mmCIF file of C-alpha atoms and ligand atoms in Angstrom:
data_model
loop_
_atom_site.group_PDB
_atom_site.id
_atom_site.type_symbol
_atom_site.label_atom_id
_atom_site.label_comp_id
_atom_site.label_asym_id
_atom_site.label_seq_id
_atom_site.Cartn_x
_atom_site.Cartn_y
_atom_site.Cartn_z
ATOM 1 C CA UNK A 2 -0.618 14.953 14.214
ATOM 2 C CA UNK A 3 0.271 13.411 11.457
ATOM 3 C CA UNK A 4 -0.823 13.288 7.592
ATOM 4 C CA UNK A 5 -1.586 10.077 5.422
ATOM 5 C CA UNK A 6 -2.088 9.544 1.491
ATOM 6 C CA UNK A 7 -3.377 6.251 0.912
ATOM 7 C CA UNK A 8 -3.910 4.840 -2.638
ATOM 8 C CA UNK A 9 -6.267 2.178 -3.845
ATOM 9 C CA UNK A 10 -8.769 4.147 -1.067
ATOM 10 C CA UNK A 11 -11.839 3.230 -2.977
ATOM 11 C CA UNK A 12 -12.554 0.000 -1.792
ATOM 12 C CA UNK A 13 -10.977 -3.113 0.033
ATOM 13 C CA UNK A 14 -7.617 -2.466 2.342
ATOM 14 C CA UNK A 15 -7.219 1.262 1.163
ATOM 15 C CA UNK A 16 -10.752 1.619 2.605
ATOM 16 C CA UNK A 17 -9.865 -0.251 5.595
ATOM 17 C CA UNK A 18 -6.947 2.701 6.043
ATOM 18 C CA UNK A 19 -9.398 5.334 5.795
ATOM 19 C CA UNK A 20 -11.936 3.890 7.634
ATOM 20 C CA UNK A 21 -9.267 3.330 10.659
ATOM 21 C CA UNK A 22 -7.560 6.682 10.420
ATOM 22 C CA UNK A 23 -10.544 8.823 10.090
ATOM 23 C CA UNK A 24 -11.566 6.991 13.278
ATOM 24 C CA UNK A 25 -7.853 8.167 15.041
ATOM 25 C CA UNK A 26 -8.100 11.636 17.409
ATOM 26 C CA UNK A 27 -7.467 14.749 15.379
ATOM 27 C CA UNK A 28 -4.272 15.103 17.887
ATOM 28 C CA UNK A 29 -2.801 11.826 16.456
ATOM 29 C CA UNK A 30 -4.389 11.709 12.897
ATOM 30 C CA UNK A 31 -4.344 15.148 11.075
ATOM 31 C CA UNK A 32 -5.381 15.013 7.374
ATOM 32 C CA UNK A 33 -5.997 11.934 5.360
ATOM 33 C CA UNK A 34 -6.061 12.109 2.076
ATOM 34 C CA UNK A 35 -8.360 9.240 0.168
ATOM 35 C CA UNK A 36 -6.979 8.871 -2.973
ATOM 36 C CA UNK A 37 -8.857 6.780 -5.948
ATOM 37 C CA UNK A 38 -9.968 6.729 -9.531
ATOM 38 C CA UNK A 39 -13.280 8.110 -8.418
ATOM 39 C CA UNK A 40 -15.414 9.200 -4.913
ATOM 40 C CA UNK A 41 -17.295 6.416 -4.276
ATOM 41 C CA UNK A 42 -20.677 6.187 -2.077
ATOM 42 C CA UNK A 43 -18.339 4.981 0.677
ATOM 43 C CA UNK A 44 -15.606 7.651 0.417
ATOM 44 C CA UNK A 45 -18.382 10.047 0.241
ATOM 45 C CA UNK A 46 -19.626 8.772 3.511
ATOM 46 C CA UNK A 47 -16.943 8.968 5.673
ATOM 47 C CA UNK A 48 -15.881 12.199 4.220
ATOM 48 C CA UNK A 49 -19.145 14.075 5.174
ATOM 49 C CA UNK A 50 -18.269 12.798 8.757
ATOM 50 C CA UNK A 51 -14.866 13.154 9.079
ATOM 51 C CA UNK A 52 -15.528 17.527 9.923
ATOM 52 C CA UNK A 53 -12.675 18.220 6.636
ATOM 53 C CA UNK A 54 -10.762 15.886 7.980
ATOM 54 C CA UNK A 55 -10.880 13.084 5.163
ATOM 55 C CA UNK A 56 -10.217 14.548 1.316
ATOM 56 C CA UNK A 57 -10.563 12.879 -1.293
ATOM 57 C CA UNK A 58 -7.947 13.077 -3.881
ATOM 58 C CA UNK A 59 -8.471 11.960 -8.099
ATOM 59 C CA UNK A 60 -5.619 9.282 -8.760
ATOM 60 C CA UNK A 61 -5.535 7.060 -11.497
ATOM 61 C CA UNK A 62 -2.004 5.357 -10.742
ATOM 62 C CA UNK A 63 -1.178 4.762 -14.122
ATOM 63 C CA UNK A 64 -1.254 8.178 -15.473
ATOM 64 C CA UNK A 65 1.885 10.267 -14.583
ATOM 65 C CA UNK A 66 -0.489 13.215 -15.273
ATOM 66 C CA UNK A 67 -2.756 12.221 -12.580
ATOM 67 C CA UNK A 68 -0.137 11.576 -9.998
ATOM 68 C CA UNK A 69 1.179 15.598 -10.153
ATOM 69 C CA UNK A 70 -1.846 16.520 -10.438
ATOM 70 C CA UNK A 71 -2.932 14.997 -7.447
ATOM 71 C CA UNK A 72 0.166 16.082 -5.579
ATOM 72 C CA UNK A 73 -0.308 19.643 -6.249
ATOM 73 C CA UNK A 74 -3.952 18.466 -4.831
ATOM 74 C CA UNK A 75 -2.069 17.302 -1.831
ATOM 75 C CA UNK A 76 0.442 20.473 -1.798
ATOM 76 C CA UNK A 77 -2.701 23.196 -1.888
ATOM 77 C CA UNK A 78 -4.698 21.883 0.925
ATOM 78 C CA UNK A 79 -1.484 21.444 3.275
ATOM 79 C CA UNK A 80 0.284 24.760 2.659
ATOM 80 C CA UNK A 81 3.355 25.056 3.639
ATOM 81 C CA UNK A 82 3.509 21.394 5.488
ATOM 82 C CA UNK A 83 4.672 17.980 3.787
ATOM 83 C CA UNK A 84 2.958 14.741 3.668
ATOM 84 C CA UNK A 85 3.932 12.429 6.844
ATOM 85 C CA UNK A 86 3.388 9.387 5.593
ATOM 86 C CA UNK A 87 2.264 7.662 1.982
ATOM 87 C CA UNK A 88 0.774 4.083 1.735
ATOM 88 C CA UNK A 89 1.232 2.759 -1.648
ATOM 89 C CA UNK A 90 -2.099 0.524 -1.539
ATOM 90 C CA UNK A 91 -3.223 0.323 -5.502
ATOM 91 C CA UNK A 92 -2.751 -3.233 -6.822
ATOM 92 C CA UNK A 93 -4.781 -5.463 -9.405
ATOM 93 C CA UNK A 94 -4.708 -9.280 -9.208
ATOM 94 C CA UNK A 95 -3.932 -11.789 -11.466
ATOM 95 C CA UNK A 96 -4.932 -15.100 -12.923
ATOM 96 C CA UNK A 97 -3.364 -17.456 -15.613
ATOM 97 C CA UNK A 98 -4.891 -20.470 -16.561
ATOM 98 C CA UNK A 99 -2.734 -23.542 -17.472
ATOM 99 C CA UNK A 100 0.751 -21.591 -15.288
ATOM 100 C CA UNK A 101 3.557 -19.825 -16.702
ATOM 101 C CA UNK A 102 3.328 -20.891 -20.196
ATOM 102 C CA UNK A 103 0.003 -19.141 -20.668
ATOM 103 C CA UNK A 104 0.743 -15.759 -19.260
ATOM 104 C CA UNK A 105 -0.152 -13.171 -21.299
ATOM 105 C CA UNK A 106 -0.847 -10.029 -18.927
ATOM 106 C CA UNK A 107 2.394 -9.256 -17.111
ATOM 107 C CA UNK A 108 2.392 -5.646 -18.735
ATOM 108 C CA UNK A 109 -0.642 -4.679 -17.226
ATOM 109 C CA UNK A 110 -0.147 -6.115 -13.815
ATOM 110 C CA UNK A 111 3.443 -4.548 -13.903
ATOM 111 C CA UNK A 112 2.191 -1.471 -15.399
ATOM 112 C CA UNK A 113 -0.181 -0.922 -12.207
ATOM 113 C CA UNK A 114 1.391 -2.459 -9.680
ATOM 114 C CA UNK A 115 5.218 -1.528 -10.130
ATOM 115 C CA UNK A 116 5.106 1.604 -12.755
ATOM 116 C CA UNK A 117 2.217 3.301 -11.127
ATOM 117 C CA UNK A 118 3.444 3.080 -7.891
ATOM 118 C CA UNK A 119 6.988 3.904 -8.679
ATOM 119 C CA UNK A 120 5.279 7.092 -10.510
ATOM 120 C CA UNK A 121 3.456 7.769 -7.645
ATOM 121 C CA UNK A 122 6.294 8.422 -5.469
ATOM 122 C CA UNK A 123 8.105 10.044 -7.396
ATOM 123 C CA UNK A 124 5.249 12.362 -7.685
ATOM 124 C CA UNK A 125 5.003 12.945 -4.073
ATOM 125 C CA UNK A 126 8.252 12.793 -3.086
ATOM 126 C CA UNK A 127 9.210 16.442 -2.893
ATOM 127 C CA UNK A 128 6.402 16.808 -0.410
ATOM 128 C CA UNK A 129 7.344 13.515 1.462
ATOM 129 C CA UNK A 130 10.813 15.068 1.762
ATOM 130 C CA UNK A 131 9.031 18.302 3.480
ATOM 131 C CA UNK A 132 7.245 16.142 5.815
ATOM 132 C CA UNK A 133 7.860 14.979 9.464
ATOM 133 C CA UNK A 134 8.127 11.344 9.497
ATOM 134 C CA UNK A 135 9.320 10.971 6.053
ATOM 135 C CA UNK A 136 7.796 7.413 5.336
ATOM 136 C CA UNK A 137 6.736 5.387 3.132
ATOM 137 C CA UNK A 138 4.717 1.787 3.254
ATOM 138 C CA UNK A 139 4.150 -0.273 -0.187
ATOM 139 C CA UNK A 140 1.642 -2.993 0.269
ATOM 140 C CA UNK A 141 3.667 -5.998 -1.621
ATOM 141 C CA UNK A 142 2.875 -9.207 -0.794
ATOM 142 C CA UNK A 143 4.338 -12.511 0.701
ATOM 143 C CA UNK A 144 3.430 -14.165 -2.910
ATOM 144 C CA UNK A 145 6.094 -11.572 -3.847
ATOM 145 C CA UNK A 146 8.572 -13.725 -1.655
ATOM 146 C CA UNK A 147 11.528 -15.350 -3.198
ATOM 147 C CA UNK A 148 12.111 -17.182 -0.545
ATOM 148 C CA UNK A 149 8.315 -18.310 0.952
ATOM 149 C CA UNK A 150 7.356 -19.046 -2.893
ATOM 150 C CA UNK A 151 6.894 -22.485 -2.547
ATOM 151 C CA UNK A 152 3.813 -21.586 0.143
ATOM 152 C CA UNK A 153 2.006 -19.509 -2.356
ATOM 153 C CA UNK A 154 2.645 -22.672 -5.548
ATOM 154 C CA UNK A 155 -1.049 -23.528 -6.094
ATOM 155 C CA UNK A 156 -2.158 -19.709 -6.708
ATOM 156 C CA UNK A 157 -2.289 -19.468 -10.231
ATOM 157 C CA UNK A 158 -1.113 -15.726 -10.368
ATOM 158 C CA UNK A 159 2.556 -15.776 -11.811
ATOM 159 C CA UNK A 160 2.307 -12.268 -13.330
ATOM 160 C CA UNK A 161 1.268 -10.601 -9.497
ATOM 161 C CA UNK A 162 3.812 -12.566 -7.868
ATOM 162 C CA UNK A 163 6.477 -11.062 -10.460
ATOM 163 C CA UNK A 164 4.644 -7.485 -10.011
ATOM 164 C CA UNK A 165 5.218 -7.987 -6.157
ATOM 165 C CA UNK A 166 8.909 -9.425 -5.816
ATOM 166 C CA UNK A 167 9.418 -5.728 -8.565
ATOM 167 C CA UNK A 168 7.882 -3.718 -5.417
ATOM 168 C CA UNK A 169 9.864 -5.395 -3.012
ATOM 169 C CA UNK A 170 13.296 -4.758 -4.873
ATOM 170 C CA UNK A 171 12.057 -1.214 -5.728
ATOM 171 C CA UNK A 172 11.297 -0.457 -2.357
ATOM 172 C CA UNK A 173 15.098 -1.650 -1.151
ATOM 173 C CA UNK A 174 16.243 0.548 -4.094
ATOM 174 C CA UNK A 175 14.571 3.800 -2.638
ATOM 175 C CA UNK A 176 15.390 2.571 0.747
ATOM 176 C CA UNK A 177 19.071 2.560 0.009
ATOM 177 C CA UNK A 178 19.118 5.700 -2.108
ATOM 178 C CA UNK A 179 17.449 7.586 0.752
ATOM 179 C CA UNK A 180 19.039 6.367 3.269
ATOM 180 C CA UNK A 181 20.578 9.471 4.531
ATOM 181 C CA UNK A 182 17.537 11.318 4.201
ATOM 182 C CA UNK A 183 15.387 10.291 6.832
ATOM 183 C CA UNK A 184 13.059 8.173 5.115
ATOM 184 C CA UNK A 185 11.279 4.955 6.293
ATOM 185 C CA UNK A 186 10.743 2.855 3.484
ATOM 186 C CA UNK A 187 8.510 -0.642 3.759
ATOM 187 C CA UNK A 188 7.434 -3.200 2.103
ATOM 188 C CA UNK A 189 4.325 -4.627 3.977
ATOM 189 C CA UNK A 190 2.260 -8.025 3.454
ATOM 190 C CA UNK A 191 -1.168 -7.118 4.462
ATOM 191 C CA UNK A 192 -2.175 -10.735 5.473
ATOM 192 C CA UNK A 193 -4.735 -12.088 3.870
ATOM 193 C CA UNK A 194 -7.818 -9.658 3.267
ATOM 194 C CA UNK A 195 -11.538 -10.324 2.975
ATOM 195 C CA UNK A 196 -11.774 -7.962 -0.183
ATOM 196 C CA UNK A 197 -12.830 -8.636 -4.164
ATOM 197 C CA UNK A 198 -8.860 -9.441 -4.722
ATOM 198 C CA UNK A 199 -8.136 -11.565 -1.390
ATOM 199 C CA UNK A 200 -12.145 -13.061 -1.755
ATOM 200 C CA UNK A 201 -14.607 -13.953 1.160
ATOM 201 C CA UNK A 202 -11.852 -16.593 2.403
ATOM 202 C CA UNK A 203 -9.651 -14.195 3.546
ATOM 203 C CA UNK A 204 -8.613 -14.641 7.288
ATOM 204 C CA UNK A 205 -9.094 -10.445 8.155
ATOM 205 C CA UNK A 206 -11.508 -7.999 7.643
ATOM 206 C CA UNK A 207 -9.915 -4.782 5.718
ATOM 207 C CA UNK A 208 -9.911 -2.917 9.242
ATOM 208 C CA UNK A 209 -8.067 -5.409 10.712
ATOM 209 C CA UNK A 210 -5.260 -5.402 8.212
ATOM 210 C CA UNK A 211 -4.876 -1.295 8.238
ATOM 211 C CA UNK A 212 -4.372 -1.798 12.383
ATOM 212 C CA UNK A 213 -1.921 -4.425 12.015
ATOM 213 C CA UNK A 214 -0.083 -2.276 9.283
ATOM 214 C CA UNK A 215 -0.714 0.916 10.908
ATOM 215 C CA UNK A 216 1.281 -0.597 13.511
ATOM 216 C CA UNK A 217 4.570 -1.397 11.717
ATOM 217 C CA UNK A 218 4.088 2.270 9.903
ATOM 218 C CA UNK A 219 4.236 3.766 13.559
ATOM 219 C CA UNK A 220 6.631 2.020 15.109
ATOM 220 C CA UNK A 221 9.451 1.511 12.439
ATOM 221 C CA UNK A 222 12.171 3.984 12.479
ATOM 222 C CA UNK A 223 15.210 4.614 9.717
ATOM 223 C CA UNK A 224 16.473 1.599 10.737
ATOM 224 C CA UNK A 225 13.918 -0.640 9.395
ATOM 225 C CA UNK A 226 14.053 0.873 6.044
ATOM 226 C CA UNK A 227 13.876 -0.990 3.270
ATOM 227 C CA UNK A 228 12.794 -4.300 4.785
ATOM 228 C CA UNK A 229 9.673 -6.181 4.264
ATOM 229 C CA UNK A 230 7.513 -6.482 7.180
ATOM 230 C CA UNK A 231 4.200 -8.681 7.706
ATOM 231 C CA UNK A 232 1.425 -6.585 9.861
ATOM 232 C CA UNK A 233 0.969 -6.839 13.323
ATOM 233 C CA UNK A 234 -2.110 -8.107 15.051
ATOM 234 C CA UNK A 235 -0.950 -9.813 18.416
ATOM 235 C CA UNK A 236 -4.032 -10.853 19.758
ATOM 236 C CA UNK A 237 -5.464 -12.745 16.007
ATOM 237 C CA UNK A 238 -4.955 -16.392 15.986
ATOM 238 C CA UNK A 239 -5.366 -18.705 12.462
ATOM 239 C CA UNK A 240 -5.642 -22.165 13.354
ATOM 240 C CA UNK A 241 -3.995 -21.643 16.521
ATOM 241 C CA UNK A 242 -1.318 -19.771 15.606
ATOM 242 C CA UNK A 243 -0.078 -16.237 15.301
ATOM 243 C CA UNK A 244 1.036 -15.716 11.493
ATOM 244 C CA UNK A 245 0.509 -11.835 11.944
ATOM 245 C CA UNK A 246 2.971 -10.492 14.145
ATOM 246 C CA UNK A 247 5.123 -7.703 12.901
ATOM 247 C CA UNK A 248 8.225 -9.812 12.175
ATOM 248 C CA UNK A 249 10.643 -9.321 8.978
ATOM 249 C CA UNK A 250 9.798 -11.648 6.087
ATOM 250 C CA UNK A 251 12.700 -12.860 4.072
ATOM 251 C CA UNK A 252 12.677 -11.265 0.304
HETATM 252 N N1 NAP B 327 -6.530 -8.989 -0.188
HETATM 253 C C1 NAP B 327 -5.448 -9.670 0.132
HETATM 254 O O1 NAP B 327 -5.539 -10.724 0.734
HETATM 255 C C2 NAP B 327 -4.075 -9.138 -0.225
HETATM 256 C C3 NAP B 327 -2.972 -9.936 0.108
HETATM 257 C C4 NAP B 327 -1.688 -9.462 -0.189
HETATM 258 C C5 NAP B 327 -1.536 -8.216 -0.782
HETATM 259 N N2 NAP B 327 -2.624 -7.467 -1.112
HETATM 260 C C6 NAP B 327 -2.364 -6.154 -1.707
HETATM 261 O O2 NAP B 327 -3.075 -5.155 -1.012
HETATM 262 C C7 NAP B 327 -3.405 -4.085 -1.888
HETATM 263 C C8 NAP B 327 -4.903 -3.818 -1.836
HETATM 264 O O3 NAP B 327 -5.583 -5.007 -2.172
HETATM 265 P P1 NAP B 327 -7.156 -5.250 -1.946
HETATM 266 O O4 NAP B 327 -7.303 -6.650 -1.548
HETATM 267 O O5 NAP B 327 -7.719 -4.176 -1.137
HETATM 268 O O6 NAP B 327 -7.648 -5.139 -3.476
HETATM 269 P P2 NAP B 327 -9.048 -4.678 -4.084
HETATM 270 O O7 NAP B 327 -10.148 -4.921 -3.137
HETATM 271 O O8 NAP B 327 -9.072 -5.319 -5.443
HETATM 272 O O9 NAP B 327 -8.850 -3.095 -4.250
HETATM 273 C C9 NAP B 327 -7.870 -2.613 -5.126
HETATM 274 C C10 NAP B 327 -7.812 -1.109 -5.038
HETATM 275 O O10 NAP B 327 -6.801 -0.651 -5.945
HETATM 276 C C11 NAP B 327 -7.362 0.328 -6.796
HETATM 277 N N3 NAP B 327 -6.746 0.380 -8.121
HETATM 278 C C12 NAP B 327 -6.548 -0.641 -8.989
HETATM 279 N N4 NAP B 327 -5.992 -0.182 -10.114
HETATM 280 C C13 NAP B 327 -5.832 1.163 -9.964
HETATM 281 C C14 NAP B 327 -5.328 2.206 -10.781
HETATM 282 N N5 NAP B 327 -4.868 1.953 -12.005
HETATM 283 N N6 NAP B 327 -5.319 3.465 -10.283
HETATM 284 C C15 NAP B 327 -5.802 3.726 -9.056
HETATM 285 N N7 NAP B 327 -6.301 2.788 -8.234
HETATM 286 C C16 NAP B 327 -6.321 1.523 -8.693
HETATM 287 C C17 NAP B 327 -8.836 -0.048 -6.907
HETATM 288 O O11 NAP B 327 -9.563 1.070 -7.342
HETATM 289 P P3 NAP B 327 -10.952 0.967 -8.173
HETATM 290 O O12 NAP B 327 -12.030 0.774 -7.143
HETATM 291 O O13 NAP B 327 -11.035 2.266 -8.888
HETATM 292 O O14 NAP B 327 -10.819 -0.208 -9.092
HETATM 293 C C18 NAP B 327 -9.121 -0.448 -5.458
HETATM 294 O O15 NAP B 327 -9.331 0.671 -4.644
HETATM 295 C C19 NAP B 327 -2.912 -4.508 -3.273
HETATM 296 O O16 NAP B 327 -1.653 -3.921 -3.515
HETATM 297 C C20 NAP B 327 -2.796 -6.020 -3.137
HETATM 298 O O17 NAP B 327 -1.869 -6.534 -4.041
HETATM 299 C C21 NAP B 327 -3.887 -7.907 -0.846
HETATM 300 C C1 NAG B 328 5.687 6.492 -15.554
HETATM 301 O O1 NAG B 328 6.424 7.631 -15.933
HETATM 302 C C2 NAG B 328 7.166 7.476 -17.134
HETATM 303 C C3 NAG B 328 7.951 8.741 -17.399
HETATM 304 O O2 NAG B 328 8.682 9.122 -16.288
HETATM 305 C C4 NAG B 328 6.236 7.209 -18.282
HETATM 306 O O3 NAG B 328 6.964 6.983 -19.455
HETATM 307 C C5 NAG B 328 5.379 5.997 -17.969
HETATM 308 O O4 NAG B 328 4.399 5.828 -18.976
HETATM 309 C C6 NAG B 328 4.688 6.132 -16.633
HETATM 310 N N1 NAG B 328 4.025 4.909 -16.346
HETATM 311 C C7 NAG B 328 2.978 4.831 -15.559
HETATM 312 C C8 NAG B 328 2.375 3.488 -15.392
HETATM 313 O O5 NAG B 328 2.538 5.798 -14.980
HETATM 314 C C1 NAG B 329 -3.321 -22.179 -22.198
HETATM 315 O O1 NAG B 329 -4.381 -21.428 -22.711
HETATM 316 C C2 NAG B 329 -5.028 -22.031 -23.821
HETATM 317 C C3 NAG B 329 -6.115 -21.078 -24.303
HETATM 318 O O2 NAG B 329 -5.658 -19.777 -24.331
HETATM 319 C C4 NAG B 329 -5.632 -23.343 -23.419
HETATM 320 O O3 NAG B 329 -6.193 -23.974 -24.562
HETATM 321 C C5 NAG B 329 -4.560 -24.230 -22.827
HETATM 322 O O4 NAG B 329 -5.175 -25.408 -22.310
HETATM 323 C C6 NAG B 329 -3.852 -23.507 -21.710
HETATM 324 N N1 NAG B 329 -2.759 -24.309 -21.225
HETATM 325 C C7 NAG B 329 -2.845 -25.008 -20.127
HETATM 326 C C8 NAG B 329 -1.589 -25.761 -19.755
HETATM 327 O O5 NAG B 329 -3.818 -24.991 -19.393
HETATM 328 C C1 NAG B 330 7.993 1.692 -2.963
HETATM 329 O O1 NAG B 330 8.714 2.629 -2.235
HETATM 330 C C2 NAG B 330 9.573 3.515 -2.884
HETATM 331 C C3 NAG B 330 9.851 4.555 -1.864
HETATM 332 O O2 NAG B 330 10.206 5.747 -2.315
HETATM 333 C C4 NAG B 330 9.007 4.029 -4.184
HETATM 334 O O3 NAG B 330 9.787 4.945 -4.866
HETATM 335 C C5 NAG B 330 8.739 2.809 -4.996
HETATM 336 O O4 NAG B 330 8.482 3.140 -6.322
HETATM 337 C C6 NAG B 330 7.543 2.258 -4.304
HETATM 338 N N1 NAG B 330 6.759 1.408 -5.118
HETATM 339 C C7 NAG B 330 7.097 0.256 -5.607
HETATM 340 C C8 NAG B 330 6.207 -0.360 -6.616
HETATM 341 O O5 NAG B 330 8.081 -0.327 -5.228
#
């Protein structure tokens, strides 16, 4: 029975985690806490269904004030237990017109997507440390890839890709210094996601991308820590082929 914080829950993949875990037995799934700038009609929803199970949890990532705050949130409803397992989920897009010359907004995208996370964690970490599994999954992204950036060339988006490839090296970072602590520390591509950042093209519904990443969560160990994983949905073809299955993607 373990317990889950997910980020970003309001909407999108963070939803899709919710949705998914509140759906798990109380025997595997024990409290999951929804975390978001604000309790949406969804959230409310599967909250007044979930018997307590589902709480929701006021998080505005980019406020260090609102990440302790919401960890002594956490803290107060678990007593004396830690947190199993937190999914760094909270992530804004971005779009430059004309490439790299033109961006302008790489302090906001960094501030949310590498800052607030990184705050975050550290926020939660004393209770992470208290908990059983000890791990840790940041949703990065294969644009975030070094190595696969040529595949992602025509997405005009420089300042998220930078954002990313920061979440990937910060997650190695914590990976390394916590290596003799137990910790499992990902970084996860979630595919790509029907939501209002991944758009009606996307090749998986929200759902689909929390069961393929709730997958790598459970079955990585310490050993995996601080490598970047893509989710894992064996039976999900795209043209033919099977782009989602749990290997390691190259930083
Ligand atoms: N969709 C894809 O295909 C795809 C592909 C690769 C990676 N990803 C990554 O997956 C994650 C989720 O993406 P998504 O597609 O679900 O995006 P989304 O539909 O745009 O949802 C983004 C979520 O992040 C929250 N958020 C944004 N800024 C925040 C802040 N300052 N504080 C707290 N929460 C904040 C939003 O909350 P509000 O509702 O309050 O705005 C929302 O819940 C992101 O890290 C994204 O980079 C997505
Ligand atoms: C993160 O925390 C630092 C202090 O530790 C603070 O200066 C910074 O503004 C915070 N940034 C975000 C995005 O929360
Ligand atoms: C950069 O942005 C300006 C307007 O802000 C625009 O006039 C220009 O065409 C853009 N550059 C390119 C290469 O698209
Ligand atoms: C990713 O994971 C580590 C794990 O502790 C965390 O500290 C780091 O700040 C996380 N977020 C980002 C943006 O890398």
């Amino acid at each position: 029975m373990s317990s889950f914080l997910i980020t970003g829950s309001s909407r999108g993949i963070g939803l899709g985690y919710v949705k998914l875990l509140a759906s798990k037995s109380a025997s595997e799934v024990g409290k999951v806490f929804a975390a978001a700038r604000a309790e949406n009609a969804a959230l409310k929803q599967i909250i007044s269904e979930s018997a307590g199970r589902v709480e929701f949890v006021p998080l505005e990532v980019t406020s260090e004030t609102s990440a302790k705050e919401a960890a002594q949130c956490v803290e107060l409803s678990l007593g004396s237990k830690g947190l199993d397992v937190l999914i760094n989920n909270a992530g804004i897009p971005s779009q430059t017109e004309g490439g790299i010359e033109n961006m302008t907004d790489l302090t906001e995208v960094l501030n949310v997507n590498v800052f607030g996370v990184h705050n975050v964690t550290r926020a939660f970490l004393p209770l992470l440390r208290k908990g059983h599994l000890k791990k840790i999954g940041n949703i990065s992204s294969s644009l975030g890839s070094m190595a696969l950036s040529a595949m992602g060339k025509f997405q005009p988006t420089p300042a998220y890709k930078v954002s990313k490839a920061a979440v990937n090296m910060l997650t190695v970072q914590w990976a390394e210094s916590l290596e003799n602590d137990g910790f499992t520390i990902l970084a996860l591509c979630p595919g790509w996601v029907k939501t209002d950042m991944g758009t009606e093209a996307g090749y998986l519904t929200p759902e689909e991308s929390a069961t393929g990443g709730l997958d790598v969560i459970s079955r990585s160990t310490p050993a995996d820590s601080g490598k970047f994983f893509v989710i894992n949905l064996p039976d999900k073809e795209i043209g033919g082929q099977k782009i989602y299955d749990g290997s390691v993607r190259p930083y």
